Amino acid sequence: MRVEMLEDLLLPGPNLMVRQLTTVDGNLVVDAAGCGPPGSCPRCTHPATRVHSRYRRQISELPVGGRGLIVRLHVRRFICDQIQCPRRTFVEQVAGLTESRRRSSPAVRSAMRAVAMELGGRPGQRLCAKLRLPGRRTALMSRLVAPPVPAQAPRILGIDEFAFRKGRTYGTVLVDVETSRPVDVLPHHETCSIAAWLQEHTGAEIVCRDRLMAFTKAIRQAAPGALEVADRRQLLQNLSTAVEKTCRRHRACLRRYATTEAGPPSAAPATPLLDRVRQRHRDVNELTATRHATHEAGPPGMPPCVIGTVGLTTSSPRHATGAQVYSTRSPTTCSTASGPVVRVPCSSTASCLRSATPVATTP
């Protein structure tokens, strides 16, 4: 078909006549009508000769230039003249555009099926809104249909279980190992259902199965000539289980060998970070020892009675150097060899002890 107009490029086909192109709400609307010969009855395949009525259908097509494409198609309803045919009327169909009881073209449904396969429901709906495709969540999920199951099982068949709901409901998946594509899904992982499937689909020469005993019984019942093998994961799991059992059985021997053969613990290698940590640890210990010694001995020249009644304040780092900073609430006096010593509260939060001149006492 030679392309002469834009309508021929958008809607190719000899059985369609485009009447008008308009833009409505950002969508491109094409007003067209079917102009082909009368079709045949889909029930009896007899060609029609009379027109019953006409009506308009609205078909969604793939977007063009970032705009949605809607085809308002005027179609004819024909009469089936065959008396034996139970169907009295039928509607003409435009090849590549319309199908019975469909509001979208085959190309749109194929795109929706691809989006549903990759993204699913709500994510696919958001992508369809950006691509200007008529795809809602339920419409996308309805496009997902089960693929046809081959009549014959693959040469290398893989059988494994999976969980519909972990701990409660399990099913069985059958995979073609050579192509890495799923073949069928069974709602149970019981021996009877797997054996029935293997009897209906013969041809499996090698069966790569799980460790479940139901799979072994089903293969022996339905395919006794097939070779049973385990995949890499099952082999590694069997090996780890056997090693764990052996180690648990000889735990006493391993512990005795470890205590007799073990040498002195090796020292950690010297690193700059380790040297800094050790030096800081020594500095902290020395500082702590100096503070405790100052707290116990008190400042030089302080009488023991004052040391017992005056507590050193630990809120200042000067105490570690022997600073004469103390905590007090009221001035008190005590007798020493050189005379009375008066403890006077300071204006700051800490208190200092000062030596006063001998106080003259009245006889």
Coordinates of C-alpha atoms in Angstrom, one line a residue:
M1 CA 0.0 0.0 0.0
R2 CA 1.4 3.4 -1.0
V3 CA 1.4 6.1 1.7
E4 CA -0.1 9.3 0.3
M5 CA -1.6 11.0 3.4
L6 CA -1.1 11.1 7.2
E7 CA -4.2 8.9 7.7
D8 CA -2.6 6.2 5.6
L9 CA 0.4 6.2 8.0
L10 CA -1.6 6.2 11.2
L11 CA -4.2 3.7 10.2
P12 CA -3.0 1.5 7.3
G13 CA -5.4 -0.8 5.6
P14 CA -7.8 -0.7 2.6
N15 CA -11.0 -1.3 4.7
L16 CA -10.9 2.0 6.6
M17 CA -11.8 5.5 5.5
V18 CA -10.6 8.5 7.6
R19 CA -13.1 11.4 7.7
Q20 CA -11.7 13.9 10.2
L21 CA -8.8 14.5 12.6
T22 CA -9.3 16.6 15.7
T23 CA -7.6 17.2 19.1
V24 CA -9.6 16.8 22.3
D25 CA -8.1 17.2 25.8
G26 CA -4.6 16.6 24.4
N27 CA -5.6 13.4 22.6
L28 CA -5.7 12.9 18.8
V29 CA -9.2 11.8 17.8
V30 CA -9.6 10.1 14.4
D31 CA -13.2 9.9 13.0
A32 CA -13.2 6.9 10.6
A33 CA -15.6 4.4 9.1
G34 CA -15.3 0.9 7.8
C35 CA -15.7 0.6 4.0
G36 CA -14.7 -3.0 3.3
P37 CA -16.9 -5.7 1.7
P38 CA -19.5 -7.5 3.9
G39 CA -17.9 -9.9 6.2
S40 CA -18.7 -13.5 7.0
C41 CA -20.6 -14.8 10.0
P42 CA -18.2 -15.9 12.7
R43 CA -20.5 -18.9 13.6
C44 CA -21.3 -20.4 10.2
T45 CA -18.8 -18.5 8.0
H46 CA -21.5 -17.6 5.5
P47 CA -21.1 -14.2 3.8
A48 CA -23.6 -11.5 4.7
T49 CA -25.6 -9.6 2.1
R50 CA -27.8 -7.3 4.2
V51 CA -27.0 -4.5 6.7
H52 CA -28.9 -4.5 9.9
S53 CA -27.8 -1.2 11.4
R54 CA -24.8 1.1 12.1
Y55 CA -23.2 2.3 15.3
R56 CA -20.0 3.9 16.5
R57 CA -17.1 2.3 18.5
Q58 CA -14.3 4.0 20.3
I59 CA -10.9 2.2 20.0
S60 CA -7.7 3.1 21.8
E61 CA -4.5 3.0 19.7
L62 CA -0.8 3.5 20.4
P63 CA 0.1 7.2 21.2
V64 CA 1.5 9.3 18.4
G65 CA 3.9 12.2 19.0
G66 CA 3.3 12.1 22.8
R67 CA -0.4 12.3 22.4
G68 CA -3.0 9.6 22.9
L69 CA -4.7 8.3 19.8
I70 CA -8.4 7.5 19.9
V71 CA -10.3 6.1 16.9
R72 CA -14.0 6.7 16.7
L73 CA -15.0 4.1 14.2
H74 CA -18.4 3.8 12.5
V75 CA -19.1 0.1 11.8
R76 CA -21.9 -1.9 10.2
R77 CA -23.9 -4.7 11.7
F78 CA -24.9 -7.4 9.2
I79 CA -27.6 -10.0 9.2
C80 CA -26.9 -13.7 8.8
D81 CA -29.5 -15.2 6.4
Q82 CA -28.8 -18.8 7.3
I83 CA -31.8 -20.3 9.1
Q84 CA -29.8 -23.0 10.7
C85 CA -27.3 -20.5 12.2
P86 CA -28.2 -19.6 15.8
R87 CA -26.6 -16.2 15.4
R88 CA -28.8 -13.6 13.7
T89 CA -26.5 -10.5 13.5
F90 CA -22.8 -9.8 13.7
V91 CA -20.5 -6.7 13.4
E92 CA -17.8 -6.2 10.9
Q93 CA -14.2 -6.1 12.1
V94 CA -11.3 -4.1 10.8
A95 CA -8.2 -6.3 10.6
G96 CA -5.4 -5.0 12.8
L97 CA -7.6 -2.5 14.6
T98 CA -10.7 -4.1 16.1
E99 CA -11.7 -7.4 17.7
S100 CA -14.9 -8.6 19.1
R101 CA -15.8 -7.1 22.5
R102 CA -12.5 -5.1 22.7
R103 CA -12.0 -1.4 23.2
S104 CA -8.3 -1.3 22.3
S105 CA -6.3 -2.4 19.4
P106 CA -4.1 -5.6 19.4
A107 CA -1.0 -3.3 19.5
V108 CA -2.2 -1.6 22.7
R109 CA -3.0 -4.8 24.4
S110 CA 0.5 -6.2 23.5
A111 CA 2.1 -3.1 25.0
M112 CA 0.0 -3.4 28.1
R113 CA 1.0 -7.0 28.5
A114 CA 4.7 -6.2 28.3
V115 CA 4.3 -3.5 30.9
A116 CA 2.4 -5.8 33.2
M117 CA 5.0 -8.5 32.8
E118 CA 7.8 -6.2 33.8
L119 CA 6.2 -3.9 36.5
G120 CA 2.9 -5.4 37.6
G121 CA -0.2 -3.5 38.7
R122 CA 0.3 0.0 40.3
P123 CA 3.9 0.7 38.9
G124 CA 2.7 -0.3 35.5
Q125 CA -0.3 2.0 35.8
R126 CA 2.0 4.9 36.6
L127 CA 4.2 4.1 33.6
C128 CA 1.1 3.8 31.3
A129 CA -0.1 7.2 32.4
K130 CA 3.3 8.7 31.4
L131 CA 3.3 6.9 28.1
R132 CA -0.4 7.9 27.4
L133 CA -1.5 4.3 27.3
P134 CA -5.0 3.3 28.5
G135 CA -3.8 1.0 31.3
R136 CA -5.3 0.8 34.7
R137 CA -4.2 -1.6 37.4
T138 CA -6.9 -4.2 36.9
A139 CA -6.7 -3.9 33.1
L140 CA -3.0 -4.6 33.3
M141 CA -3.4 -7.6 35.5
S142 CA -6.1 -9.0 33.3
R143 CA -3.5 -9.1 30.4
L144 CA -1.4 -11.6 32.3
V145 CA -2.6 -15.0 31.2
A146 CA -0.9 -18.4 31.7
P147 CA 1.2 -19.5 28.8
P148 CA 0.4 -22.7 27.1
V149 CA 2.0 -25.8 28.6
P150 CA 3.9 -28.0 26.1
A151 CA 2.5 -31.4 25.5
Q152 CA 5.8 -33.1 26.1
A153 CA 8.2 -32.5 29.0
P154 CA 11.6 -31.1 28.3
R155 CA 14.6 -33.5 28.1
I156 CA 16.2 -32.1 31.3
L157 CA 13.4 -31.2 33.8
G158 CA 13.9 -29.3 37.0
I159 CA 11.5 -29.8 39.9
D160 CA 11.6 -27.6 43.0
E161 CA 9.1 -26.4 45.6
F162 CA 8.3 -22.8 46.6
A163 CA 6.1 -21.2 49.2
F164 CA 2.8 -19.4 48.4
R165 CA 2.7 -18.7 52.2
K166 CA 5.8 -19.7 54.1
G167 CA 5.2 -22.4 56.6
R168 CA 1.6 -23.2 55.4
T169 CA 1.1 -23.5 51.6
Y170 CA 3.7 -24.8 49.1
G171 CA 3.6 -25.4 45.4
T172 CA 5.8 -27.0 42.8
V173 CA 7.6 -25.3 39.9
L174 CA 8.8 -27.2 36.8
V175 CA 11.6 -25.7 34.8
D176 CA 13.3 -26.5 31.5
V177 CA 17.0 -26.6 32.7
E178 CA 18.4 -26.2 29.2
T179 CA 16.5 -23.0 28.4
S180 CA 16.1 -21.8 32.0
R181 CA 12.4 -21.1 31.4
P182 CA 9.5 -22.3 33.6
V183 CA 7.3 -25.0 32.1
D184 CA 4.4 -25.2 34.6
V185 CA 3.4 -24.5 38.2
L186 CA 1.5 -27.0 40.3
P187 CA -0.6 -25.9 43.3
H188 CA 0.7 -28.7 45.6
H189 CA 4.0 -30.4 46.3
E190 CA 2.4 -33.9 46.8
T191 CA 3.4 -37.1 45.2
C192 CA 0.1 -37.7 43.4
S193 CA 0.0 -34.3 41.6
I194 CA 3.6 -34.5 40.4
A195 CA 3.2 -38.1 39.3
A196 CA 0.0 -37.2 37.3
W197 CA 1.8 -34.4 35.6
L198 CA 4.8 -36.6 34.6
Q199 CA 2.4 -39.2 33.2
E200 CA 0.6 -36.6 31.1
H201 CA 3.9 -35.0 29.9
T202 CA 6.3 -37.7 29.0
G203 CA 9.8 -37.3 27.5
A204 CA 11.9 -36.3 30.5
E205 CA 15.3 -38.1 30.4
I206 CA 17.0 -36.3 33.3
V207 CA 15.2 -34.9 36.4
C208 CA 17.0 -32.4 38.5
R209 CA 15.0 -32.5 41.8
D210 CA 14.9 -31.2 45.3
R211 CA 15.6 -33.3 48.3
L212 CA 11.9 -33.7 49.1
M213 CA 11.0 -37.4 49.4
A214 CA 7.7 -36.7 47.5
F215 CA 9.6 -35.8 44.4
T216 CA 11.6 -39.1 44.6
K217 CA 8.4 -41.2 44.9
A218 CA 6.7 -39.4 42.0
I219 CA 9.6 -39.9 39.7
R220 CA 9.9 -43.6 40.5
Q221 CA 6.2 -44.0 39.9
A222 CA 5.7 -42.0 36.7
A223 CA 9.2 -41.9 35.1
P224 CA 11.2 -44.8 36.3
G225 CA 13.6 -44.6 33.4
A226 CA 14.6 -41.0 34.1
L227 CA 18.0 -40.3 35.7
E228 CA 17.7 -38.4 39.0
V229 CA 20.3 -35.8 39.8
A230 CA 20.7 -33.1 42.4
D231 CA 21.7 -29.5 41.6
R232 CA 24.7 -27.7 42.9
R233 CA 22.9 -26.1 45.8
Q234 CA 21.6 -29.4 47.0
L235 CA 25.1 -31.0 46.8
L236 CA 26.6 -28.2 48.8
Q237 CA 23.8 -28.4 51.4
N238 CA 24.3 -32.2 51.7
L239 CA 28.0 -31.7 52.2
S240 CA 27.6 -29.0 54.9
T241 CA 25.1 -31.2 56.7
A242 CA 27.4 -34.2 56.7
V243 CA 30.4 -32.1 57.9
E244 CA 28.3 -30.6 60.7
K245 CA 27.2 -34.0 61.9
T246 CA 30.7 -35.3 61.9
C247 CA 32.1 -32.4 63.8
R248 CA 29.3 -32.6 66.4
R249 CA 30.0 -36.4 66.9
H250 CA 33.7 -35.8 67.4
R251 CA 33.5 -32.6 69.4
A252 CA 35.4 -34.0 72.4
C253 CA 38.3 -35.1 70.3
L254 CA 38.5 -31.8 68.5
R255 CA 38.4 -29.9 71.8
R256 CA 41.2 -32.1 73.3
Y257 CA 43.4 -31.7 70.2
A258 CA 42.8 -27.9 70.2
T259 CA 43.9 -27.6 73.9
T260 CA 47.1 -29.7 73.5
E261 CA 48.3 -28.4 70.2
A262 CA 47.5 -24.7 70.8
G263 CA 50.6 -22.6 71.5
P264 CA 50.9 -19.3 73.3
P265 CA 48.7 -16.5 71.9
S266 CA 50.6 -14.5 69.4
A267 CA 51.2 -10.8 70.1
A268 CA 49.4 -8.2 68.1
P269 CA 51.6 -6.6 65.4
A270 CA 53.0 -3.1 66.3
T271 CA 51.2 -0.4 64.4
P272 CA 51.2 3.4 64.9
L273 CA 47.6 3.3 66.0
L274 CA 48.3 0.6 68.6
D275 CA 51.3 2.6 69.9
R276 CA 49.2 5.8 70.3
V277 CA 46.5 3.8 72.1
R278 CA 49.0 2.3 74.5
Q279 CA 50.6 5.7 75.2
R280 CA 47.3 7.3 75.9
H281 CA 46.4 4.5 78.3
R282 CA 49.6 5.0 80.2
D283 CA 49.0 8.8 80.4
V284 CA 45.5 8.2 81.8
N285 CA 46.7 5.8 84.4
E286 CA 49.4 8.2 85.6
L287 CA 46.9 11.1 85.7
T288 CA 44.5 9.0 87.8
A289 CA 47.2 7.9 90.2
T290 CA 48.3 11.5 90.7
R291 CA 44.8 12.7 91.4
H292 CA 44.2 10.0 94.0
A293 CA 47.5 10.8 95.7
T294 CA 46.6 14.5 95.8
H295 CA 43.2 13.8 97.2
E296 CA 44.5 11.6 100.0
A297 CA 47.5 13.8 101.0
G298 CA 46.0 17.3 100.4
P299 CA 47.9 20.5 99.7
P300 CA 51.3 20.9 101.3
G301 CA 51.2 22.3 104.8
M302 CA 47.4 21.5 105.4
P303 CA 46.7 20.0 108.8
P304 CA 45.1 16.6 109.0
C305 CA 42.0 17.9 110.7
V306 CA 41.3 20.2 107.7
I307 CA 41.9 17.4 105.2
G308 CA 39.3 15.3 107.0
T309 CA 36.6 18.0 107.0
V310 CA 37.3 19.6 103.6
G311 CA 36.5 17.7 100.4
L312 CA 38.4 18.2 97.1
T313 CA 36.2 19.3 94.3
T314 CA 36.5 17.0 91.3
S315 CA 34.8 19.3 88.7
S316 CA 38.1 21.1 87.8
P317 CA 41.1 19.4 86.2
R318 CA 43.4 21.6 88.3
H319 CA 43.0 19.1 91.2
A320 CA 45.2 16.6 89.3
T321 CA 48.1 19.2 89.6
G322 CA 47.6 19.9 93.3
A323 CA 45.7 23.2 93.0
Q324 CA 44.2 24.3 96.3
V325 CA 40.5 24.4 95.3
Y326 CA 38.0 23.2 97.8
S327 CA 34.2 23.1 98.4
T328 CA 32.8 24.8 101.5
R329 CA 29.6 26.5 102.6
S330 CA 30.5 28.5 105.8
P331 CA 33.8 29.8 107.3
T332 CA 35.3 27.6 110.0
T333 CA 38.4 27.7 112.1
C334 CA 40.8 25.2 113.4
S335 CA 44.0 25.4 115.6
T336 CA 47.4 24.7 114.2
A337 CA 51.0 25.1 115.5
S338 CA 51.3 28.5 113.8
G339 CA 47.8 29.7 114.9
P340 CA 44.2 29.4 113.8
V341 CA 43.4 28.9 110.1
V342 CA 40.2 30.4 108.8
R343 CA 38.4 28.8 105.8
V344 CA 36.5 31.6 103.9
P345 CA 34.0 30.9 101.1
C346 CA 34.9 32.5 97.7
S347 CA 32.6 34.4 95.4
S348 CA 33.0 31.7 92.7
T349 CA 31.4 28.3 92.7
A350 CA 34.5 26.7 94.1
S351 CA 36.0 27.6 97.4
C352 CA 39.7 28.2 98.3
L353 CA 41.4 27.7 101.5
R354 CA 43.5 30.6 102.6
S355 CA 45.9 30.9 105.6
A356 CA 44.9 33.9 107.8
T357 CA 47.0 35.7 110.3
P358 CA 46.8 34.5 113.8
V359 CA 43.7 35.7 115.4
A360 CA 44.2 37.5 118.8
T361 CA 42.1 35.9 121.5
T362 CA 41.0 37.8 124.5
P363 CA 42.0 36.3 127.8

